[in-house]
Tab-separated table of C-alpha atoms and ligand atoms in Angstrom:
chain	number	residue	atom	x	y	z
A	1	MET	CA	-48.894	-79.759	-46.313
A	2	SER	CA	-46.085	-81.985	-46.013
A	3	PHE	CA	-45.256	-83.604	-49.410
A	4	ILE	CA	-43.641	-86.869	-49.588
A	5	ASN	CA	-42.132	-88.663	-52.937
A	6	VAL	CA	-41.900	-92.413	-52.312
A	7	LEU	CA	-40.094	-92.775	-55.541
A	8	SER	CA	-37.380	-90.486	-54.928
A	9	ARG	CA	-37.703	-91.085	-50.829
A	10	GLU	CA	-38.032	-87.204	-50.237
A	11	ILE	CA	-40.029	-85.356	-47.711
A	12	ASN	CA	-40.896	-81.931	-48.382
A	13	CYS	CA	-42.055	-79.320	-45.334
A	14	LYS	CA	-42.775	-75.478	-45.375
A	15	ILE	CA	-42.016	-73.450	-42.575
A	16	VAL	CA	-43.048	-70.071	-42.621
A	17	TYR	CA	-41.087	-67.079	-40.254
A	18	TYR	CA	-43.818	-64.966	-38.683
A	19	GLY	CA	-43.237	-61.652	-37.075
A	20	PRO	CA	-43.869	-57.752	-37.043
A	21	GLY	CA	-41.772	-55.657	-39.292
A	22	LEU	CA	-38.059	-55.392	-38.912
A	23	CYS	CA	-38.029	-57.994	-36.385
A	24	GLY	CA	-35.537	-60.143	-38.500
A	25	LYS	CA	-37.006	-62.909	-40.455
A	26	THR	CA	-35.189	-62.075	-43.438
A	27	THR	CA	-32.051	-62.172	-41.517
A	28	ASN	CA	-33.031	-65.497	-40.052
A	29	LEU	CA	-33.015	-66.886	-43.517
A	30	GLN	CA	-29.854	-64.769	-44.592
A	31	TYR	CA	-27.518	-66.316	-41.976
A	32	ILE	CA	-29.036	-69.926	-42.804
A	33	TYR	CA	-28.480	-69.361	-46.462
A	34	ASN	CA	-24.767	-68.246	-45.636
A	35	LYS	CA	-23.579	-71.078	-43.237
A	36	THR	CA	-25.354	-73.963	-45.314
A	37	ASN	CA	-23.308	-76.115	-47.774
A	38	PRO	CA	-23.803	-75.233	-51.430
A	39	ASP	CA	-24.914	-78.547	-51.814
A	40	ALA	CA	-27.638	-78.360	-49.278
A	41	LYS	CA	-29.012	-75.499	-50.216
A	42	GLY	CA	-31.089	-73.769	-53.177
A	43	LYS	CA	-30.879	-70.139	-54.405
A	44	MET	CA	-32.711	-67.636	-51.780
A	45	ILE	CA	-35.136	-65.672	-53.075
A	46	SER	CA	-36.302	-62.337	-52.026
A	47	LEU	CA	-38.959	-60.291	-53.313
A	48	ALA	CA	-38.188	-57.505	-51.391
A	49	THR	CA	-38.886	-53.474	-52.308
A	50	GLU	CA	-36.060	-51.113	-53.534
A	51	THR	CA	-35.126	-50.530	-49.651
A	52	GLU	CA	-34.678	-54.303	-49.007
A	53	ARG	CA	-38.082	-54.508	-47.253
A	54	THR	CA	-39.978	-57.873	-47.870
A	55	LEU	CA	-42.514	-57.143	-50.592
A	56	PHE	CA	-44.038	-60.608	-51.175
A	57	PHE	CA	-41.615	-62.967	-49.290
A	58	ASP	CA	-38.318	-64.769	-48.737
A	59	PHE	CA	-37.642	-68.416	-49.860
A	60	LEU	CA	-35.183	-70.683	-48.926
A	61	PRO	CA	-34.788	-74.355	-49.845
A	62	LEU	CA	-32.773	-76.425	-47.060
A	63	ALA	CA	-31.946	-79.937	-47.336
A	64	LEU	CA	-31.316	-81.084	-43.966
A	65	GLY	CA	-30.138	-84.495	-44.303
A	66	GLU	CA	-31.664	-87.804	-44.229
A	67	ILE	CA	-33.297	-90.148	-42.223
A	68	ARG	CA	-33.492	-93.927	-42.692
A	69	GLY	CA	-32.881	-93.160	-46.726
A	70	PHE	CA	-35.572	-90.644	-46.537
A	71	LYS	CA	-33.869	-86.978	-47.712
A	72	THR	CA	-35.404	-83.996	-45.684
A	73	ARG	CA	-36.308	-80.996	-47.413
A	74	PHE	CA	-37.339	-77.543	-46.019
A	75	HIS	CA	-38.684	-74.914	-47.609
A	76	LEU	CA	-38.511	-71.392	-45.498
A	77	TYR	CA	-40.481	-68.862	-46.038
A	78	THR	CA	-40.881	-65.214	-44.731
A	79	VAL	CA	-44.074	-63.081	-44.734
A	80	PRO	CA	-43.697	-59.307	-44.928
A	81	GLY	CA	-44.189	-57.614	-41.637
A	82	GLN	CA	-45.933	-54.225	-42.326
A	83	VAL	CA	-49.676	-54.001	-41.757
A	84	PHE	CA	-50.782	-53.258	-44.934
A	85	TYR	CA	-49.167	-56.938	-46.501
A	86	ASP	CA	-52.341	-58.863	-44.840
A	87	ALA	CA	-53.049	-60.311	-47.702
A	88	SER	CA	-49.549	-61.541	-48.959
A	89	ARG	CA	-49.347	-63.054	-45.570
A	90	LYS	CA	-52.628	-65.165	-45.681
A	91	LEU	CA	-51.101	-66.607	-48.882
A	92	ILE	CA	-47.896	-67.415	-47.915
A	93	LEU	CA	-49.637	-69.559	-44.960
A	94	LYS	CA	-51.291	-71.568	-47.264
A	95	GLY	CA	-49.816	-75.164	-47.012
A	96	VAL	CA	-47.760	-74.353	-43.831
A	97	ASP	CA	-46.282	-77.285	-41.907
A	98	GLY	CA	-44.657	-75.411	-39.082
A	99	VAL	CA	-44.515	-71.487	-37.845
A	100	VAL	CA	-41.140	-69.528	-36.082
A	101	PHE	CA	-42.552	-66.831	-34.696
A	102	VAL	CA	-39.633	-64.123	-34.466
A	103	ALA	CA	-40.355	-61.710	-31.740
A	104	ASP	CA	-38.465	-58.225	-31.382
A	105	SER	CA	-37.217	-58.055	-28.068
A	106	GLN	CA	-37.076	-54.175	-27.835
A	107	ILE	CA	-39.572	-52.785	-25.448
A	108	ALA	CA	-40.451	-50.383	-27.709
A	109	ARG	CA	-42.074	-53.499	-30.036
A	110	THR	CA	-43.728	-54.847	-27.457
A	111	GLU	CA	-47.114	-53.875	-28.934
A	112	ALA	CA	-46.111	-55.061	-32.486
A	113	ASN	CA	-45.075	-58.399	-31.051
A	114	LEU	CA	-48.778	-58.756	-29.846
A	115	GLU	CA	-50.728	-57.829	-33.031
A	116	SER	CA	-48.117	-59.692	-34.975
A	117	LEU	CA	-49.316	-62.608	-32.773
A	118	GLU	CA	-52.574	-62.011	-33.184
A	119	ASN	CA	-52.706	-61.879	-36.838
A	120	LEU	CA	-51.049	-64.983	-37.138
A	121	ARG	CA	-53.868	-66.702	-35.214
A	122	THR	CA	-56.348	-65.211	-37.140
A	123	ASN	CA	-55.127	-65.743	-40.236
A	124	LEU	CA	-54.298	-69.435	-39.812
A	125	ALA	CA	-57.551	-70.044	-38.292
A	126	GLU	CA	-58.968	-68.273	-41.225
A	127	GLN	CA	-57.604	-71.092	-43.390
A	128	GLY	CA	-58.723	-73.897	-41.153
A	129	TYR	CA	-55.578	-74.062	-38.815
A	130	SER	CA	-54.797	-73.667	-35.149
A	131	LEU	CA	-51.384	-72.228	-33.706
A	132	ASP	CA	-52.096	-74.832	-30.451
A	133	LYS	CA	-52.113	-77.579	-33.096
A	134	LEU	CA	-49.083	-76.685	-35.465
A	135	PRO	CA	-45.558	-77.593	-34.727
A	136	TYR	CA	-44.581	-73.999	-33.822
A	137	VAL	CA	-41.504	-72.513	-31.910
A	138	ILE	CA	-40.869	-68.834	-31.004
A	139	GLN	CA	-37.440	-66.832	-31.252
A	140	TYR	CA	-36.944	-63.680	-29.088
A	141	ASN	CA	-34.964	-61.819	-31.369
A	142	LYS	CA	-32.645	-58.701	-31.334
A	143	ARG	CA	-31.775	-60.085	-27.406
A	144	ASP	CA	-28.322	-57.971	-28.540
A	145	MET	CA	-30.440	-54.374	-28.499
A	146	PRO	CA	-29.725	-51.996	-25.627
A	147	SER	CA	-33.495	-51.746	-24.250
A	148	VAL	CA	-34.980	-55.514	-24.452
A	149	ALA	CA	-37.315	-56.629	-22.542
A	150	PRO	CA	-36.581	-59.151	-19.894
A	151	VAL	CA	-36.939	-62.993	-21.550
A	152	GLU	CA	-39.348	-64.053	-18.512
A	153	GLU	CA	-41.466	-61.189	-19.635
A	154	LEU	CA	-41.591	-61.985	-23.428
A	155	ARG	CA	-42.351	-65.418	-22.554
A	156	GLU	CA	-45.006	-64.640	-20.285
A	157	LEU	CA	-46.591	-62.184	-23.187
A	158	LEU	CA	-46.039	-64.459	-26.050
A	159	ASN	CA	-45.743	-68.004	-24.859
A	160	PRO	CA	-48.676	-68.896	-22.992
A	161	ASN	CA	-48.373	-72.046	-23.756
A	162	LYS	CA	-44.815	-72.833	-23.720
A	163	VAL	CA	-43.945	-74.264	-26.972
A	164	PRO	CA	-40.162	-74.419	-27.615
A	165	ASP	CA	-38.527	-71.001	-27.532
A	166	PHE	CA	-34.907	-69.305	-27.950
A	167	GLU	CA	-33.007	-66.341	-27.616
A	168	GLY	CA	-31.792	-64.861	-30.900
A	169	VAL	CA	-29.614	-62.246	-32.380
A	170	ALA	CA	-30.353	-63.223	-35.886
A	171	SER	CA	-27.552	-60.618	-37.585
A	172	THR	CA	-24.638	-62.543	-35.755
A	173	GLY	CA	-26.589	-66.050	-35.702
A	174	VAL	CA	-27.180	-66.709	-32.398
A	175	GLY	CA	-29.701	-69.043	-31.509
A	176	VAL	CA	-31.097	-68.968	-35.560
A	177	PHE	CA	-29.858	-72.686	-36.186
A	178	GLU	CA	-31.315	-73.841	-32.624
A	179	THR	CA	-34.747	-72.457	-33.995
A	180	LEU	CA	-34.852	-73.519	-37.257
A	181	LYS	CA	-33.876	-77.136	-35.974
A	182	ALA	CA	-36.583	-77.075	-33.229
A	183	VAL	CA	-39.148	-76.529	-35.659
A	184	ALA	CA	-38.118	-78.981	-38.244
A	185	LYS	CA	-38.236	-81.513	-35.630
A	186	LEU	CA	-41.584	-80.794	-34.584
A	187	VAL	CA	-42.628	-80.807	-38.019
A	188	LEU	CA	-41.117	-84.072	-39.080
A	189	THR	CA	-42.496	-85.586	-35.563
A	190	GLU	CA	-45.757	-84.704	-36.553
A	191	VAL	CA	-45.355	-85.925	-40.402
A	192	LYS	CA	-44.529	-89.355	-38.752
A	193	ARG	CA	-47.201	-89.090	-36.296
A	194	GLN	CA	-50.107	-88.629	-39.172
A	195	ALA	CA	-48.348	-91.095	-41.330
A	196	GLY	CA	-48.412	-93.821	-38.630
B	1	MET	CA	-67.498	-94.844	-50.815
B	2	ALA	CA	-69.134	-95.509	-54.426
B	3	THR	CA	-72.090	-93.205	-53.794
B	4	GLU	CA	-69.629	-90.093	-52.721
B	5	PRO	CA	-69.685	-87.597	-55.174
B	6	LYS	CA	-66.997	-87.066	-57.278
B	7	ARG	CA	-64.661	-84.438	-56.433
B	8	VAL	CA	-61.547	-82.995	-57.876
B	9	PHE	CA	-58.411	-82.525	-55.680
B	10	GLY	CA	-60.653	-81.228	-52.930
B	11	SER	CA	-60.731	-78.151	-51.311
B	12	LEU	CA	-58.195	-76.352	-49.273
B	13	GLU	CA	-60.195	-77.045	-46.138
B	14	GLU	CA	-60.785	-80.899	-47.069
B	15	LEU	CA	-56.761	-80.563	-47.743
B	16	MET	CA	-56.792	-79.251	-44.237
B	17	THR	CA	-58.178	-82.539	-42.677
B	18	ASN	CA	-55.546	-84.695	-45.304
B	19	PRO	CA	-52.578	-82.642	-44.406
B	20	GLN	CA	-50.148	-85.034	-46.296
B	21	MET	CA	-49.535	-85.336	-49.969
B	22	VAL	CA	-47.830	-88.623	-51.047
B	23	MET	CA	-46.838	-89.115	-54.693
B	24	TYR	CA	-46.636	-92.870	-55.510
B	25	GLU	CA	-44.594	-94.638	-58.152
B	26	GLU	CA	-47.309	-95.860	-60.127
B	27	GLU	CA	-49.002	-92.371	-60.555
B	28	PHE	CA	-45.675	-90.489	-60.727
B	29	ASN	CA	-44.436	-92.421	-63.568
B	30	GLN	CA	-48.134	-91.683	-65.522
B	31	ILE	CA	-47.656	-87.910	-64.622
B	32	GLN	CA	-43.641	-88.120	-65.701
B	33	ALA	CA	-44.876	-89.719	-68.951
B	34	ILE	CA	-47.509	-87.008	-69.656
B	35	VAL	CA	-44.517	-84.281	-68.811
B	36	VAL	CA	-42.294	-85.732	-71.339
B	37	ARG	CA	-44.627	-86.153	-73.902
B	38	LEU	CA	-45.820	-82.489	-73.741
B	39	VAL	CA	-42.417	-81.490	-74.120
B	40	LYS	CA	-42.655	-83.094	-77.196
B	41	GLU	CA	-45.868	-82.292	-78.703
B	42	ALA	CA	-45.729	-78.887	-78.073
B	43	ASN	CA	-42.455	-78.510	-79.097
B	44	ALA	CA	-41.422	-77.334	-75.702
B	45	ARG	CA	-38.340	-76.353	-73.890
B	46	VAL	CA	-39.363	-77.393	-70.493
B	47	VAL	CA	-42.376	-78.463	-68.539
B	48	PHE	CA	-42.984	-79.086	-65.055
B	49	VAL	CA	-46.175	-80.142	-62.606
B	50	ILE	CA	-45.947	-78.498	-59.342
B	51	ASP	CA	-48.337	-78.271	-56.513
B	52	LYS	CA	-50.023	-75.041	-55.196
B	53	ASN	CA	-47.427	-74.578	-52.570
B	54	GLY	CA	-44.506	-74.838	-54.698
B	55	GLN	CA	-43.433	-78.255	-54.543
B	56	GLU	CA	-41.884	-79.886	-57.406
B	57	ILE	CA	-44.021	-82.952	-58.773
B	58	ALA	CA	-42.521	-83.659	-62.150
B	59	LYS	CA	-40.531	-81.995	-64.858
B	60	ALA	CA	-39.079	-82.730	-68.238
B	61	GLY	CA	-36.951	-80.914	-71.178
B	62	GLU	CA	-33.883	-78.681	-70.821
B	63	THR	CA	-34.255	-78.707	-67.154
B	64	ASP	CA	-30.635	-79.095	-66.702
B	65	GLN	CA	-29.966	-74.683	-67.062
B	66	LEU	CA	-32.863	-73.683	-65.274
B	67	ASP	CA	-33.438	-73.497	-61.462
B	68	THR	CA	-36.573	-75.264	-61.283
B	69	THR	CA	-37.073	-75.100	-57.467
B	70	SER	CA	-36.680	-71.328	-57.868
B	71	LEU	CA	-39.303	-71.397	-60.571
B	72	ALA	CA	-41.712	-73.592	-58.734
B	73	SER	CA	-41.891	-71.675	-55.313
B	74	LEU	CA	-42.451	-67.853	-57.521
B	75	THR	CA	-44.851	-69.736	-59.983
B	76	ALA	CA	-46.761	-70.734	-56.806
B	77	GLY	CA	-46.436	-67.544	-55.447
B	78	ASN	CA	-47.856	-65.909	-58.483
B	79	ILE	CA	-50.625	-68.224	-58.755
B	80	ALA	CA	-51.521	-67.240	-55.030
B	81	ALA	CA	-51.366	-64.002	-55.730
B	82	THR	CA	-53.675	-64.114	-58.901
B	83	GLY	CA	-55.785	-66.320	-56.756
B	84	GLY	CA	-55.830	-63.519	-54.537
B	85	MET	CA	-56.959	-61.169	-56.829
B	86	ALA	CA	-59.543	-63.317	-58.363
B	87	LYS	CA	-61.257	-63.466	-54.697
B	88	LEU	CA	-61.429	-59.815	-54.913
B	89	LEU	CA	-62.944	-59.658	-57.895
B	90	ARG	CA	-65.604	-62.427	-56.999
B	91	GLU	CA	-64.139	-64.124	-59.856
B	92	ASN	CA	-63.216	-67.946	-59.472
B	93	GLU	CA	-59.269	-68.810	-60.203
B	94	PHE	CA	-57.729	-67.443	-63.341
B	95	THR	CA	-57.016	-70.881	-64.595
B	96	THR	CA	-54.237	-69.871	-67.400
B	97	GLN	CA	-51.667	-67.188	-67.505
B	98	PHE	CA	-49.109	-66.352	-70.054
B	99	HIS	CA	-46.321	-64.328	-70.325
B	100	GLU	CA	-44.497	-63.548	-73.191
B	101	GLY	CA	-40.675	-62.612	-73.344
B	102	GLU	CA	-38.147	-61.958	-76.033
B	103	ARG	CA	-36.806	-65.385	-76.139
B	104	ALA	CA	-38.798	-67.379	-73.548
B	105	ASN	CA	-42.518	-67.486	-73.016
B	106	ILE	CA	-44.385	-69.190	-70.365
B	107	HIS	CA	-47.183	-70.941	-70.148
B	108	ILE	CA	-49.076	-71.367	-66.613
B	109	GLN	CA	-52.185	-73.510	-66.349
B	110	ILE	CA	-53.742	-74.508	-62.937
B	111	VAL	CA	-55.037	-78.111	-63.019
B	112	GLY	CA	-57.905	-79.078	-61.388
B	113	ASN	CA	-57.618	-76.739	-58.616
B	114	ARG	CA	-54.780	-78.039	-57.139
B	115	VAL	CA	-51.686	-78.374	-59.380
B	116	ILE	CA	-49.941	-76.107	-61.814
B	117	LEU	CA	-49.105	-77.012	-65.286
B	118	VAL	CA	-46.092	-74.949	-66.473
B	119	VAL	CA	-44.403	-74.543	-70.092
B	120	ILE	CA	-42.009	-72.637	-71.131
B	121	PHE	CA	-41.580	-72.404	-74.677
B	122	ASP	CA	-39.592	-70.209	-77.690
B	123	SER	CA	-40.165	-69.463	-81.038
B	124	LYS	CA	-39.748	-72.910	-82.491
B	125	THR	CA	-43.753	-73.361	-81.505
B	126	SER	CA	-46.581	-71.461	-81.321
B	127	LEU	CA	-49.174	-70.482	-78.210
B	128	GLY	CA	-51.784	-72.025	-80.517
B	129	LEU	CA	-49.868	-75.118	-80.178
B	130	VAL	CA	-49.096	-75.079	-76.761
B	131	ARG	CA	-52.684	-74.761	-75.368
B	132	LEU	CA	-53.734	-77.215	-77.790
B	133	ARG	CA	-51.656	-79.662	-75.936
B	134	VAL	CA	-51.824	-78.310	-72.496
B	135	LYS	CA	-55.418	-78.774	-72.641
B	136	LYS	CA	-55.497	-82.418	-73.470
B	137	ALA	CA	-52.189	-82.904	-70.846
B	138	SER	CA	-54.014	-81.159	-68.384
B	139	GLU	CA	-57.260	-83.521	-68.544
B	140	GLU	CA	-55.254	-86.733	-67.937
B	141	LEU	CA	-53.042	-85.269	-65.309
B	142	ASN	CA	-56.574	-84.219	-63.585
B	143	SER	CA	-57.801	-87.987	-63.466
B	144	ILE	CA	-54.451	-89.030	-62.103
B	145	PHE	CA	-54.239	-86.499	-59.389
B	146	GLU	CA	-58.101	-87.753	-58.543
B	147	ALA	CA	-56.799	-91.049	-58.431
B	148	LEU	CA	-54.017	-89.973	-56.342
B	149	LEU	CA	-56.141	-88.142	-53.954
B	150	ARG	CA	-58.344	-91.137	-53.133
B	151	LYS	CA	-55.162	-93.007	-52.584
B	152	VAL	CA	-53.635	-90.657	-50.008
B	153	GLN	CA	-57.232	-90.740	-48.434
B	154	ASP	CA	-57.492	-94.261	-48.144
B	155	PRO	CA	-57.039	-94.989	-44.255
B	156	ASN	CA	-55.489	-98.481	-45.250
B	157	ARG	CA	-53.003	-96.861	-47.551
B	158	GLU	CA	-49.152	-97.394	-47.779
B	159	THR	CA	-47.742	-94.528	-44.991
B	160	PRO	CA	-44.206	-94.411	-46.369
B	161	PHE	CA	-42.935	-92.657	-43.417
B	162	ALA	CA	-44.350	-94.405	-40.609
B	163	GLU	CA	-41.184	-97.274	-40.095
B	164	ILE	CA	-39.144	-93.670	-38.925
B	165	THR	CA	-38.893	-93.448	-35.142
B	166	ASP	CA	-38.497	-90.744	-32.829
B	167	ASP	CA	-34.982	-91.399	-32.479
B	168	ASP	CA	-34.125	-91.417	-36.113
B	169	ILE	CA	-35.344	-88.019	-36.047
B	170	ASP	CA	-33.558	-87.201	-33.182
B	171	ASN	CA	-30.149	-88.188	-34.495
B	172	LEU	CA	-30.579	-85.994	-37.221
B	173	PHE	CA	-30.206	-83.131	-35.392
B	174	ASN	CA	-27.524	-84.376	-33.164
B	175	ASP	CA	-23.840	-83.114	-34.637
C	201	LIG	N1	-28.963	-55.829	-33.631
C	201	LIG	C1	-29.651	-56.655	-34.199
C	201	LIG	N2	-30.103	-56.078	-35.667
C	201	LIG	C2	-30.880	-57.326	-36.295
C	201	LIG	C3	-31.021	-58.514	-35.538
C	201	LIG	N3	-31.670	-59.058	-36.332
C	201	LIG	C4	-31.916	-58.238	-37.594
C	201	LIG	N4	-31.399	-57.433	-37.473
C	201	LIG	C5	-31.440	-56.041	-38.113
C	201	LIG	O1	-32.883	-55.537	-38.373
C	201	LIG	C6	-33.245	-54.989	-39.397
C	201	LIG	C7	-34.405	-55.862	-39.768
C	201	LIG	O2	-34.315	-57.400	-40.295
C	201	LIG	P1	-35.152	-57.976	-41.418
C	201	LIG	O3	-34.454	-59.256	-41.105
C	201	LIG	O4	-34.903	-57.493	-42.482
C	201	LIG	O5	-36.699	-58.303	-40.906
C	201	LIG	P2	-38.066	-58.573	-41.365
C	201	LIG	O6	-38.575	-57.252	-41.678
C	201	LIG	O7	-38.376	-59.533	-40.125
C	201	LIG	O8	-37.585	-59.379	-42.411
C	201	LIG	C8	-32.370	-55.387	-40.457
C	201	LIG	O9	-31.381	-54.099	-40.561
C	201	LIG	C9	-31.041	-56.516	-39.649
C	201	LIG	O10	-29.698	-56.178	-40.125
C	201	LIG	C10	-30.145	-58.833	-34.172
C	201	LIG	O11	-30.587	-59.951	-33.550
C	201	LIG	N5	-29.515	-57.903	-33.636
C	202	LIG	MG1	-37.942	-59.298	-44.277
């Protein structure tokens, strides 16, 4: 749910990075954090286990610049990927304005991707959202790994509606900002649509 | 419609059909005044109001030294998690939380099922006083947010983002 403050001319939106465990969600946020000017970002918070697996969420507040005097602020969240953290994932989806589905391109993770995408749909539906109506993009991450599925195959499997999709190597930053910009743009367009 | 039953900030489901929250100057000033007064009357260090998604709405007190953006998101996460626990226990929401530290204490109050009022205080004051002042402030905040929600749902409302064009949005991302 976007939040517009008329007085301070600020618009705040929430973007959630979703996907199976270890697909690179936290790495996306870390890369964005590392490459952003200090004045455009807040602290990155990671509620993680001792082994750096996301326990509840990662959070990164980010300013993406001004549109006609409106400051655009995005709150980026990741969810914990492991199956048994489903209750936490549902909570993080509350009030979401845009979703990035990070897929793990490795052939061995095909089923995990499908399962996670299905889980995303279910959890959104439970709260009255539909993935088909929400600003939504996909990133095929880990393109640098040795045994990855061809992008065409991933696309067919995970992106039947042909939403914007990107190849990524989050650990080196490939595709990270492209993905973020694409979803941010869809979110702002949706805010505008609802305002007009 | 005058006959419509009075509702507080609306359930999540209702909000889905109205996914935008707009804060107008009038209500913002009212909220800010309450927050400033609460700092004084409760003798608190910091008071802030956030929505359940962790967006900061208003703050007052010694906020300079404090990363309120992070605090807001963590508080919202905390409230969401406790709300989830409540659901499992078939409880309504736990509306109040209190965390006691060595020097700082945090009092968290859900207002009207919609926003969260956070008070940070130390030994200069007491939990009793904080509770008392929070009670009054949350009632006032509740009616302001009710009015705000009616305004946001009014189809003839001022729409602050409507003047922006697709080109404006494109330009933000062409660098
Ligand atoms: N080779 C490679 N490793 C990656 C890539 N993205 C993330 N990783 C690594 O994969 C592991 C899990 O990433 P993480 O971001 O914690 O996954 P999350 O569970 O989705 O948050 C970490 O060791 C990352 O460094 C990538 O594009 N290529
Ligand atoms: Mg993670």
